[in-house]
Tab-separated table of C-alpha atoms in Angstrom:
chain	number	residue	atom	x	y	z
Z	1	UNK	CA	43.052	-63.857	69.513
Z	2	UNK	CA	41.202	-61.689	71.970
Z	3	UNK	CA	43.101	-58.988	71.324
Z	4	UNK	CA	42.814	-59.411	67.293
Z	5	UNK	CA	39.330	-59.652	67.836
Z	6	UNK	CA	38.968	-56.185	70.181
Z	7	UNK	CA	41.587	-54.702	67.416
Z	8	UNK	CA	39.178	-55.239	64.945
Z	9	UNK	CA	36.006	-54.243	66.636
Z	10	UNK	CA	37.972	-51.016	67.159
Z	11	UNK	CA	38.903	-50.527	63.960
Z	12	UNK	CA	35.514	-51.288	62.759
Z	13	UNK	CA	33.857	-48.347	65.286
Z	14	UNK	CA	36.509	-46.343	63.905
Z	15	UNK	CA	36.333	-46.606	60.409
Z	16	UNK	CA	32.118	-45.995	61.118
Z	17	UNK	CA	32.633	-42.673	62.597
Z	18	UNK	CA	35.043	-41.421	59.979
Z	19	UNK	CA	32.616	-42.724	57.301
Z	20	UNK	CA	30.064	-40.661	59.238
Z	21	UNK	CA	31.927	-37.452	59.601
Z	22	UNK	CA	33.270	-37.835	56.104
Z	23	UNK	CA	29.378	-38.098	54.675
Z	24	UNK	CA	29.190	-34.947	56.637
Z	25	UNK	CA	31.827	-33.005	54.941
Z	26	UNK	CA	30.256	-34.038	51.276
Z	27	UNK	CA	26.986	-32.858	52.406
Z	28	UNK	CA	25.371	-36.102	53.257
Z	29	UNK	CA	23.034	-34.447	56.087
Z	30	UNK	CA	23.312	-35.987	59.514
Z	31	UNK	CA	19.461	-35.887	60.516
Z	32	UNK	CA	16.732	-38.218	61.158
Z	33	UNK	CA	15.771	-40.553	58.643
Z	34	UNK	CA	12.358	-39.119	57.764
Z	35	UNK	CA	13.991	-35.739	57.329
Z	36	UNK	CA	11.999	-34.002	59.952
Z	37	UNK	CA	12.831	-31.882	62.888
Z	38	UNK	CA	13.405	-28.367	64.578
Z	39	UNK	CA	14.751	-26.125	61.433
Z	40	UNK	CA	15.819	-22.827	61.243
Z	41	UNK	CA	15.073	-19.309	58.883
Z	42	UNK	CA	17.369	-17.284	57.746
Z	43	UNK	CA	16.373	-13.839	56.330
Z	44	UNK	CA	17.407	-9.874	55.708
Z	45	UNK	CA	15.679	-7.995	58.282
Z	46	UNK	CA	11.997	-8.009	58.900
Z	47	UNK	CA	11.781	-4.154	59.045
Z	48	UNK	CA	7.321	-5.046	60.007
Z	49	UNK	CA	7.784	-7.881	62.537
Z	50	UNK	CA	5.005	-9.980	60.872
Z	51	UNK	CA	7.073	-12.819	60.299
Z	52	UNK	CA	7.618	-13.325	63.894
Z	53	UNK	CA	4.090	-14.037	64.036
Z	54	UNK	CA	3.991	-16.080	61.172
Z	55	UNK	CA	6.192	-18.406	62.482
Z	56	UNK	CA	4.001	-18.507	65.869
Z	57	UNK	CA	1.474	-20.196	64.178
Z	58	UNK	CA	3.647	-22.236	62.716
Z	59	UNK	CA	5.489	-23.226	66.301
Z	60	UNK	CA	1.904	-24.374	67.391
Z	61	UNK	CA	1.046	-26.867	65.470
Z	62	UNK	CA	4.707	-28.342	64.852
Z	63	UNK	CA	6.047	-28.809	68.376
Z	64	UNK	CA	8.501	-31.386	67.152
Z	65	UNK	CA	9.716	-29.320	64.014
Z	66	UNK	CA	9.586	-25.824	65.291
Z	67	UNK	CA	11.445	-23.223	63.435
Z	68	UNK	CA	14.099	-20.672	64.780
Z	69	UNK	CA	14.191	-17.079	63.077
Z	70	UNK	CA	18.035	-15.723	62.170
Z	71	UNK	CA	17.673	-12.034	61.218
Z	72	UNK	CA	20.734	-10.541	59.430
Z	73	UNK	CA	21.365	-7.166	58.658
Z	74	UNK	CA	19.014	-4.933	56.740
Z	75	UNK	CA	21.796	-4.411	53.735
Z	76	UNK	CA	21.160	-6.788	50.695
Z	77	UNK	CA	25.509	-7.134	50.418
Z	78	UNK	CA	25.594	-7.923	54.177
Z	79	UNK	CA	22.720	-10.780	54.045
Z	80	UNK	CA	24.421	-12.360	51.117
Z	81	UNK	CA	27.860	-12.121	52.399
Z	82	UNK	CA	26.908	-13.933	55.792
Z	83	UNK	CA	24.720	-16.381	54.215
Z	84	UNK	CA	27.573	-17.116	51.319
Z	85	UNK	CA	30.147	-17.473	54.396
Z	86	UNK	CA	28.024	-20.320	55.764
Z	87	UNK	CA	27.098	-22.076	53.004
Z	88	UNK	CA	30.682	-22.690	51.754
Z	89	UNK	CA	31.663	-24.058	55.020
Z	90	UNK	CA	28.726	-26.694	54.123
Z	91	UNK	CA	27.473	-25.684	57.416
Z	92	UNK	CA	23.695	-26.495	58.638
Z	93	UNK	CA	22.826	-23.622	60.648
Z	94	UNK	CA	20.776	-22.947	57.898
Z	95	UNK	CA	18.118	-24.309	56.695
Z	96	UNK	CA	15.438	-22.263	55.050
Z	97	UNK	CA	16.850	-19.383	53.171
Z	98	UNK	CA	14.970	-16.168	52.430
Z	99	UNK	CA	17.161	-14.975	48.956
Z	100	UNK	CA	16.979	-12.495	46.604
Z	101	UNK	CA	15.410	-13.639	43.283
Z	102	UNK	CA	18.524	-12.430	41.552
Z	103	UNK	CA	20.909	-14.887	43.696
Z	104	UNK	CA	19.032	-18.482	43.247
Z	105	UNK	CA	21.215	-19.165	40.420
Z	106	UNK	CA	24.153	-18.308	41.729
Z	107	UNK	CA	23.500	-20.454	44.899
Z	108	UNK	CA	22.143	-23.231	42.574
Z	109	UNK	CA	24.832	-23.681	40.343
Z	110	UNK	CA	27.434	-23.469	43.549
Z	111	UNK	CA	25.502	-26.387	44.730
Z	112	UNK	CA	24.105	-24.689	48.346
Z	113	UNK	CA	20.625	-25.329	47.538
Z	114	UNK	CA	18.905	-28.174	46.454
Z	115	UNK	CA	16.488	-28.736	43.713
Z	116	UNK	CA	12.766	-28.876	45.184
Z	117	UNK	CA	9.743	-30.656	43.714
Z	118	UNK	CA	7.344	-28.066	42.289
Z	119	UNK	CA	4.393	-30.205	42.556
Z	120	UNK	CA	4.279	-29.844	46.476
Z	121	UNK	CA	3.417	-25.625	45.854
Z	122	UNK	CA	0.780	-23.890	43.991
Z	123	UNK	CA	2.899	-22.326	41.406
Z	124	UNK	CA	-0.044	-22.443	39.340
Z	125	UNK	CA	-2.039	-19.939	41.511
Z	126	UNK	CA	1.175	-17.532	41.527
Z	127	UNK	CA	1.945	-14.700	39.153
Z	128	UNK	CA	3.480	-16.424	36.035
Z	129	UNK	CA	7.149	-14.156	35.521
Z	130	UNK	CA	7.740	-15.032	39.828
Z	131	UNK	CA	8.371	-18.135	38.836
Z	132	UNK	CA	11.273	-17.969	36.065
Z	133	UNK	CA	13.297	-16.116	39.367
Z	134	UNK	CA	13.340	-19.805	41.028
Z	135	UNK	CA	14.979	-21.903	37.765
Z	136	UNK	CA	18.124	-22.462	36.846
Z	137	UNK	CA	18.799	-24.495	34.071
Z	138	UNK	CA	15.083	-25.695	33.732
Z	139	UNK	CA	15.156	-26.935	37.236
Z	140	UNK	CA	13.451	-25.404	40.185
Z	141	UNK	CA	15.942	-25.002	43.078
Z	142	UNK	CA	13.088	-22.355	45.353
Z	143	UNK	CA	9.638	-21.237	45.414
Z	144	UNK	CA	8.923	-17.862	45.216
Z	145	UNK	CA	8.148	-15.917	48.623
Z	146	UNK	CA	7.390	-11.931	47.789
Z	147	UNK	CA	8.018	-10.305	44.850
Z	148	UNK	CA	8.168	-6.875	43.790
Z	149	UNK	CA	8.330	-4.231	40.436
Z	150	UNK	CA	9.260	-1.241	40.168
Z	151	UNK	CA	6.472	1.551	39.501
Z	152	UNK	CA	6.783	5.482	38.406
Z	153	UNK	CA	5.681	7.793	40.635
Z	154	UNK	CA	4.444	11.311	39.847
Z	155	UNK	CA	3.154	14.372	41.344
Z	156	UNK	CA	-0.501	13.956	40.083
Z	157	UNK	CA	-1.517	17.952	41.449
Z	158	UNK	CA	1.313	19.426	39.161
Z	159	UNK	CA	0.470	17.151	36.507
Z	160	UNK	CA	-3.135	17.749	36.377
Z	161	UNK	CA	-2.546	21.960	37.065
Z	162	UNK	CA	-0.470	21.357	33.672
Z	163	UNK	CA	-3.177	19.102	32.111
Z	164	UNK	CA	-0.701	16.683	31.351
Z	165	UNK	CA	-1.042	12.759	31.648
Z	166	UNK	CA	1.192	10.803	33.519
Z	167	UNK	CA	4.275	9.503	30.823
Z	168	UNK	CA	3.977	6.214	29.019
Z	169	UNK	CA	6.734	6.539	27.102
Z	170	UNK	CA	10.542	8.249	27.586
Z	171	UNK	CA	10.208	10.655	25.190
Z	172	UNK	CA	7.603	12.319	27.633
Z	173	UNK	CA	8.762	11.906	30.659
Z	174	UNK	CA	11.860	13.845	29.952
Z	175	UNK	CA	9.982	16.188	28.116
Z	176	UNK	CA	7.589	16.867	31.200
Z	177	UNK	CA	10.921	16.287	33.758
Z	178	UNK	CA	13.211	19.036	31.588
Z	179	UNK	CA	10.259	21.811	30.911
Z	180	UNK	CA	7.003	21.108	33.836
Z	181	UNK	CA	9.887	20.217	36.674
Z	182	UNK	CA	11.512	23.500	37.048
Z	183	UNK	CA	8.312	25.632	36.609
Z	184	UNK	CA	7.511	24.070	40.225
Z	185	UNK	CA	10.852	23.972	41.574
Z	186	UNK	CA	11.610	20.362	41.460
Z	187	UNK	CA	13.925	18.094	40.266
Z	188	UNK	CA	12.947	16.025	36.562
Z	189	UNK	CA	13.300	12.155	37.735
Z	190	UNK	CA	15.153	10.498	39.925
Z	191	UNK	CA	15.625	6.768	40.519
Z	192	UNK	CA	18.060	4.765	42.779
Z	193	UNK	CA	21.805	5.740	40.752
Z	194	UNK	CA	24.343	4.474	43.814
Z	195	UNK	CA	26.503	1.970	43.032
Z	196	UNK	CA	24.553	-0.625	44.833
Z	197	UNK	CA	22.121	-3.174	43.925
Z	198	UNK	CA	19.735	-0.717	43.265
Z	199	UNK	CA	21.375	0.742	40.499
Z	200	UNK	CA	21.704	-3.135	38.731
Z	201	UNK	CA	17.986	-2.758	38.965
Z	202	UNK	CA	17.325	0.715	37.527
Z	203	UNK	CA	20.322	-0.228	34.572
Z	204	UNK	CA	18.763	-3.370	33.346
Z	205	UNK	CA	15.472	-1.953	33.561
Z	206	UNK	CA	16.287	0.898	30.820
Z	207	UNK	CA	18.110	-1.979	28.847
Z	208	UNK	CA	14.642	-4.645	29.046
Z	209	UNK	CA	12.381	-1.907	28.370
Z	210	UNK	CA	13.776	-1.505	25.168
Z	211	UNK	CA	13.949	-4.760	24.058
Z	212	UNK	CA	17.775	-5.751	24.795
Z	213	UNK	CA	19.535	-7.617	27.751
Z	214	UNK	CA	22.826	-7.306	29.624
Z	215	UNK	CA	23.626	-11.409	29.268
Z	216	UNK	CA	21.546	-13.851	28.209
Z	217	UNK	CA	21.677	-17.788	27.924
Z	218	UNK	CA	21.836	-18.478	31.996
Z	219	UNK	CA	24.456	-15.427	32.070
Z	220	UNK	CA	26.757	-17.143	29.412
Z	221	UNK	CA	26.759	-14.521	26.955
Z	222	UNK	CA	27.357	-10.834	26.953
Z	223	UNK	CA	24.682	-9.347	24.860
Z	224	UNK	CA	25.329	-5.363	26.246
Z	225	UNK	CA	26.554	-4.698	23.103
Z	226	UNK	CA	23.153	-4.340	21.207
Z	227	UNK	CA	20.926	-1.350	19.089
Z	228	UNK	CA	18.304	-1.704	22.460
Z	229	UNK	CA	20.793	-2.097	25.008
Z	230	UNK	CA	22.505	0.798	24.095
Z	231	UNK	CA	19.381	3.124	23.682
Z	232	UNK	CA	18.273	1.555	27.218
Z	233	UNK	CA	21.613	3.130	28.535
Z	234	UNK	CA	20.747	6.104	26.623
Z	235	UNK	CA	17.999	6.888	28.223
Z	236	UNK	CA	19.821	7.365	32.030
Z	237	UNK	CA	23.286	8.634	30.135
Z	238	UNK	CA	21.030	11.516	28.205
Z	239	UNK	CA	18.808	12.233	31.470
Z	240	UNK	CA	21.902	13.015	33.327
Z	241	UNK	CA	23.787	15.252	30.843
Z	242	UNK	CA	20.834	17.053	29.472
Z	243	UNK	CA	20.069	17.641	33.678
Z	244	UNK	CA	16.549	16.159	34.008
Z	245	UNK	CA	18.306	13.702	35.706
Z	246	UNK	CA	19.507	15.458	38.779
Z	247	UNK	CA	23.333	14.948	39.823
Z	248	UNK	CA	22.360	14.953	43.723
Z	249	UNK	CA	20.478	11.195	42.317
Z	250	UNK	CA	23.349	9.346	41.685
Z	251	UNK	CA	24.426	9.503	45.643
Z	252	UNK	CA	19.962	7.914	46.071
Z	253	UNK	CA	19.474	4.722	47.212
Z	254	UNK	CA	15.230	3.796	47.890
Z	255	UNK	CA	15.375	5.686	50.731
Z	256	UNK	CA	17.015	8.881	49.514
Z	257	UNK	CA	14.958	9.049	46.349
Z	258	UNK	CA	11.618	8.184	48.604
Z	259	UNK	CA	12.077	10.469	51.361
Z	260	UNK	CA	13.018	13.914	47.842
Z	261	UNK	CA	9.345	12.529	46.410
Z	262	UNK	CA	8.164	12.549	49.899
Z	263	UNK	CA	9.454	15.702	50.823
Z	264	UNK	CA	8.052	17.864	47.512
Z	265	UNK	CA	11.309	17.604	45.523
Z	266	UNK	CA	10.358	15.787	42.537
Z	267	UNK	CA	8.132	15.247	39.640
Z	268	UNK	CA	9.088	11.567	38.997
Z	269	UNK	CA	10.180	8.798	41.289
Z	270	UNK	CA	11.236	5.313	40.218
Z	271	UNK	CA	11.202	3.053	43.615
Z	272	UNK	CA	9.279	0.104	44.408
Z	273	UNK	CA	5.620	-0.194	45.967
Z	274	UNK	CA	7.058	0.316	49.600
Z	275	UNK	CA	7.121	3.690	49.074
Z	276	UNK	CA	3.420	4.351	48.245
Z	277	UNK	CA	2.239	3.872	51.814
Z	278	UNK	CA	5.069	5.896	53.010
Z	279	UNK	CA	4.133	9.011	50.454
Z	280	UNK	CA	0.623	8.453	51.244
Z	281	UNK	CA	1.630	8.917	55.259
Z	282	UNK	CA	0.357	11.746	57.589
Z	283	UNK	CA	4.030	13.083	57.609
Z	284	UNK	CA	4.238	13.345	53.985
Z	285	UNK	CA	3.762	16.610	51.673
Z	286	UNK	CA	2.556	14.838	48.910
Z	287	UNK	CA	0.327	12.748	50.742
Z	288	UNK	CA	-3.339	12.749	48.041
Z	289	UNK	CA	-1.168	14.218	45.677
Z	290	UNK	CA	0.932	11.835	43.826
Z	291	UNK	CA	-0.388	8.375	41.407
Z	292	UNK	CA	1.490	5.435	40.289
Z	293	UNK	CA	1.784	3.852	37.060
Z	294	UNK	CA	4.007	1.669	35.377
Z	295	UNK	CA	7.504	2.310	34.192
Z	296	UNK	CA	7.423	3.948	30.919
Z	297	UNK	CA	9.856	2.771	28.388
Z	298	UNK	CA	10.910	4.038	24.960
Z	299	UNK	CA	7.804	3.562	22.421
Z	300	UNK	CA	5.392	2.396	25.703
Z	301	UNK	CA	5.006	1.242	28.896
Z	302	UNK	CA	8.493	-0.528	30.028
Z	303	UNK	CA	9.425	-3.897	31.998
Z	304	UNK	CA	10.732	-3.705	35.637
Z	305	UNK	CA	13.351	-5.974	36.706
Z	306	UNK	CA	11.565	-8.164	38.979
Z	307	UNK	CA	12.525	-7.803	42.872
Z	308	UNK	CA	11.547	-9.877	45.489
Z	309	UNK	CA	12.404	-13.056	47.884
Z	310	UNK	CA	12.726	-16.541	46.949
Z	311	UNK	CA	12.828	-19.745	49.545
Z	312	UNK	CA	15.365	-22.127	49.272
Z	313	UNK	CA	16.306	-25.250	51.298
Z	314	UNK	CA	20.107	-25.429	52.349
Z	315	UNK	CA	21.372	-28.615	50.672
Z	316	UNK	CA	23.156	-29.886	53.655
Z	317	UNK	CA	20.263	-29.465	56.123
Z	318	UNK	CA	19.449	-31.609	58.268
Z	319	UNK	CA	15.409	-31.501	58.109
Z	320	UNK	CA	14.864	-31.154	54.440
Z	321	UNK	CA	11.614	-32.311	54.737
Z	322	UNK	CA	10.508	-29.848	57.315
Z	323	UNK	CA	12.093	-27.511	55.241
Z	324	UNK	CA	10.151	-28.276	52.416
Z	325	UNK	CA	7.193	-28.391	54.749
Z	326	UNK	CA	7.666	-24.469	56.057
Z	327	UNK	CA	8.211	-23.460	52.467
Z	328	UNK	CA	4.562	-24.973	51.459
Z	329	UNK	CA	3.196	-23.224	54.989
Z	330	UNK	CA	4.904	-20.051	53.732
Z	331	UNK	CA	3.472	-19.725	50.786
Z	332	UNK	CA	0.143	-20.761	51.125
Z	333	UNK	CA	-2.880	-18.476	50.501
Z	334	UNK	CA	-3.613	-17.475	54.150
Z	335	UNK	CA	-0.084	-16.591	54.827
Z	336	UNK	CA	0.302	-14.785	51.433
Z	337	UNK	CA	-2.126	-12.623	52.657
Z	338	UNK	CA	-0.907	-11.886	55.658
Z	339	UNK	CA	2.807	-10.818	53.629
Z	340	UNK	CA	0.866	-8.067	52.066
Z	341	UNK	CA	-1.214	-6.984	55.274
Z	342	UNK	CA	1.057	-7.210	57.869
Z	343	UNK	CA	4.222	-7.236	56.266
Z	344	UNK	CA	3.443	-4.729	53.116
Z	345	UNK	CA	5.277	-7.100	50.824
Z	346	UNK	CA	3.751	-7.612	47.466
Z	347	UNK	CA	2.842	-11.508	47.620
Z	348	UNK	CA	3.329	-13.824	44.721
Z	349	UNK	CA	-0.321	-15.259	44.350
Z	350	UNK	CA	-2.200	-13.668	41.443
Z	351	UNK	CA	-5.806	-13.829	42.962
Z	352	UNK	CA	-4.740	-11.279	45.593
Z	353	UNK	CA	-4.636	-8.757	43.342
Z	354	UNK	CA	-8.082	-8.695	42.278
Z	355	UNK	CA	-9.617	-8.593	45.890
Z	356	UNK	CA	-11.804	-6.103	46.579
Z	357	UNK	CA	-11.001	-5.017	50.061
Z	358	UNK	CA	-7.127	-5.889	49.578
Z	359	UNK	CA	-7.382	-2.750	46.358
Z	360	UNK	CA	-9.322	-0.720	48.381
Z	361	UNK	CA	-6.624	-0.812	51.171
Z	362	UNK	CA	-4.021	-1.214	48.789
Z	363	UNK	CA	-4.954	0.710	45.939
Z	364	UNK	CA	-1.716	0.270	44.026
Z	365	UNK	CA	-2.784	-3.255	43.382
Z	366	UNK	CA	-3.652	-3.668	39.863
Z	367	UNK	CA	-1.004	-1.486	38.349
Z	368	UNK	CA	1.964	-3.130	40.575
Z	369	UNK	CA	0.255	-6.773	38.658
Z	370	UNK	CA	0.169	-5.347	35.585
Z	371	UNK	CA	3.897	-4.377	36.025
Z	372	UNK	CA	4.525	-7.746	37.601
Z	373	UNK	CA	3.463	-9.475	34.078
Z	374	UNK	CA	5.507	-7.208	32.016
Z	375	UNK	CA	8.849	-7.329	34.288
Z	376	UNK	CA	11.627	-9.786	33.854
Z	377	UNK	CA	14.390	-11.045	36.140
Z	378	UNK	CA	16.926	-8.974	36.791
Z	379	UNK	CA	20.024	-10.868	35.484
Z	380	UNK	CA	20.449	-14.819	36.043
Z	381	UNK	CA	24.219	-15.673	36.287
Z	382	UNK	CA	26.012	-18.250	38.021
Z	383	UNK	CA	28.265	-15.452	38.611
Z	384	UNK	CA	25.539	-12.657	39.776
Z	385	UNK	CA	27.729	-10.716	42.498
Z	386	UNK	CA	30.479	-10.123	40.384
Z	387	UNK	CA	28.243	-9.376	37.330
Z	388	UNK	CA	26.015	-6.703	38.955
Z	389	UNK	CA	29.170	-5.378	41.294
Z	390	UNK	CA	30.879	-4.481	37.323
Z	391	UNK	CA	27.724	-3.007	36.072
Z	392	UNK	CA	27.607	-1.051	39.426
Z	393	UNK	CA	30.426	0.304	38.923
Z	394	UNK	CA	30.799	0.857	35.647
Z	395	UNK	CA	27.194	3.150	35.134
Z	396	UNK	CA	27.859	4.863	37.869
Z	397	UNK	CA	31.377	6.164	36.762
Z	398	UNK	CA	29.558	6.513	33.353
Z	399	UNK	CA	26.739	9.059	34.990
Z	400	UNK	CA	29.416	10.561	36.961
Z	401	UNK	CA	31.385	11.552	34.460
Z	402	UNK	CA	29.032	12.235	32.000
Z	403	UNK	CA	30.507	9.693	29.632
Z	404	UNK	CA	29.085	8.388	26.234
Z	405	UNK	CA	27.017	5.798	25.375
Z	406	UNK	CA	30.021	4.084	23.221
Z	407	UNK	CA	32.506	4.087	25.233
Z	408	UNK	CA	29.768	2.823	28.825
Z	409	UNK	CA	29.192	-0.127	26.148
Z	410	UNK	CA	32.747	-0.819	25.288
Z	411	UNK	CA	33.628	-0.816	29.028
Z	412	UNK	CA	30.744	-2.975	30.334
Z	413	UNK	CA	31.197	-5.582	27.493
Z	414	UNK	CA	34.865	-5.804	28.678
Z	415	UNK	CA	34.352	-6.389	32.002
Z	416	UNK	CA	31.683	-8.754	31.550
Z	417	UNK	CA	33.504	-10.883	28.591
Z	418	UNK	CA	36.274	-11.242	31.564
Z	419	UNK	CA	33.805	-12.360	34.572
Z	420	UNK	CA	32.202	-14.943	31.772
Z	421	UNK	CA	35.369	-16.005	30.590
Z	422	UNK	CA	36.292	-17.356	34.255
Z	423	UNK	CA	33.234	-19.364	34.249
């Protein structure tokens, strides 16, 4: 009987750790019971090193649940990639994630984050369209972190010498871009026309401003194929064959197109508010001689595709309450301000925008909220990658070639019906 009896004690021990290891593999986190504990965040790189410090003061006051920084590559594709390879293998090395706004429902309807409880942030204080980044499916699954809009930039000497306004609407941008441009030696307009994220941006930014979308319904239907959507691709087809548009922008990313503005090549710039501080540098040509406005679209002022971070909480972390916890810590007022200051990151609360000694250092302020209100989210698919990797590649091949605005439509609506389909 002894032996029965140590038999079934064994067996009992047994069947207890495979219950436990089992829990593990569905994603039943192994941590303590309150949920609290040393946690670590994952992010692109921090090009400033301000969130270092950030997390010092953090580290201070939370001996117990101190957080570890993982930075990845600078490369959008790369962060994703290596985050995506984790996540999958239900690992918790992870536990905060810094994401793109256009990837939280992707990773939410994969099931790698978890839904979080929007009461515990001030999403009230923040600016209203930040938060639409963080849904999916009417739930909130992160709180939003930075954002960001794109803005036009123009050479403000060669507009004034010309006594010409800065372009609200298409029509005179590539009027000014085709006739003022060349009198000065400069390229029209340039934007970011790689096939890269970048170029997702500046293609469904043409396509919001006038009215239309690339999917809509949570990315379950292909809308492309629309009177706006096809004047919104119009508008980069046209500036590319008519040459206001230069060909040498469709090999730009931010950098490239930043550093031609920078270096007295060009009499329009779409790139995000990064690049004002840059332009405005003692290395610059243009430095007290370019202005920024919002995007211009085709009968007024456009809408951006909103950029920007979101935080998430891994949904097999161990510490989901400390998680939580950072998040909160993160985007508090204090350390909002300290995004824009140290870490010249646009932050997400709205009363920022208004201070007087932030817009006097920052004096880009009001017109990047103003853009901020009128912007959208990019494109919200539970299949994102492979949605912005076939409008990638189809616009470019498009602008390369010179192709019309038929058959870019016929060709994205394709590809897209197909990615849906699979879903």
């Amino acid at each position: 009987m002894r032996w029965k009896r140590a038999a079934t004690r064994a067996l009992l021990v047994f069947s207890l750790l495979f219950a436990g290891s089992a829990g593990a593999r569905a994603g039943e986190p192994l941590g303590d019971p309150d949920g609290r504990g040393p946690i670590t965040l994952v992010t692109g790189g921090d090009l400033t090193g301000y969130l270092r410090g950030v997390l010092d003061g953090w580290n201070v006051h939370h001996p117990r649940e101190k957080v570890t920084l993982v930075e990845l590559p600078d490369a959008a594709d790369e962060v994703r990639a290596q985050m995506v390879t984790e996540l999958r293998s239900h690992s918790a090395r992870f536990d905060v994630l810094n994401i793109d706004v256009a990837w939280t429902s992707e990773f939410a309807a994969a099931g790698w984050i978890r839904p979080v409880d929007g009461t515990r942030f001030p999403l009230k204080r923040f600016l209203p369209p930040v938060v639409d980044t963080a849904t999916f499916r009417g739930r909130l699954y992160a709180v939003p972190y930075v954002t960001n809009a794109g803005l036009l930039y123009y050479r403000k000497d060669v507009l004034d010498r010309e006594r010409a306004r800065p372009p609200r609407t298409w029509a005179e941008l590539a009027r000014l871009a085709r006739t003022v441009a060349p009198k000065y030696g400069l390229d029209g307009y340039a934007g970011q026309f790689l096939p890269y994220e970048g170029l997702t941006a500046n293609v469904v930014e043409a396509v919001q401003s006038a009215g239309g979308s690339v999917l809509a319904g949570e990315g379950t239907r292909v809308t492309v194929d629309s009177p706006a959507a096809r004047r919104g691709l119009s508008f980069l087809l046209d500036g590319v064959r008519e040459g206001w548009i230069p060909r040498r922008a469709l090999a730009y990313k931010e950098e490239e197109s930043r550093k031609s503005f920078q270096d007295g090549h060009l009499l329009f710039l779409r790139n995000w508010p990064y690049a004002y501080a840059l332009a405005g540098g003692p290395t610059s040509k243009v430095a007290g001689k370019f202005g920024a406005v919002p995007l211009p679209g085709p009968d007024g002022p456009g809408a951006s595709a909103l950029g920007g971070s979101n935080l998430a909480i891994n949904a097999h972390s161990r510490h989901p309450e400390t998680a939580a916890a950072l998040i909160s810590y993160l985007t508090s007022e204090p350390v909002q301000r300290r995004v824009l200051t140290e870490g010249a990151l646009p932050p997400v609360w709205a009363d920022l925008y208004a201070d007087p000694r932030l817009v006097r250092r920052f004096p880009y302020l009001p017109t990047l909220k103003r853009a901020v209100l009128t912007a959208r989210p990019r494109l919200k698919s539970p299949r994102y990658d492979q949605v912005s990797l076939a409008v990638q590649a189809v616009m470019h091949d498009a602008l390369v070639h010179r192709l019309s605005t038929d058959a870019t439509v016929a060709r994205l609506e394709r590809e897209l019906r197909a990615i849906v389909s699979r879903g």
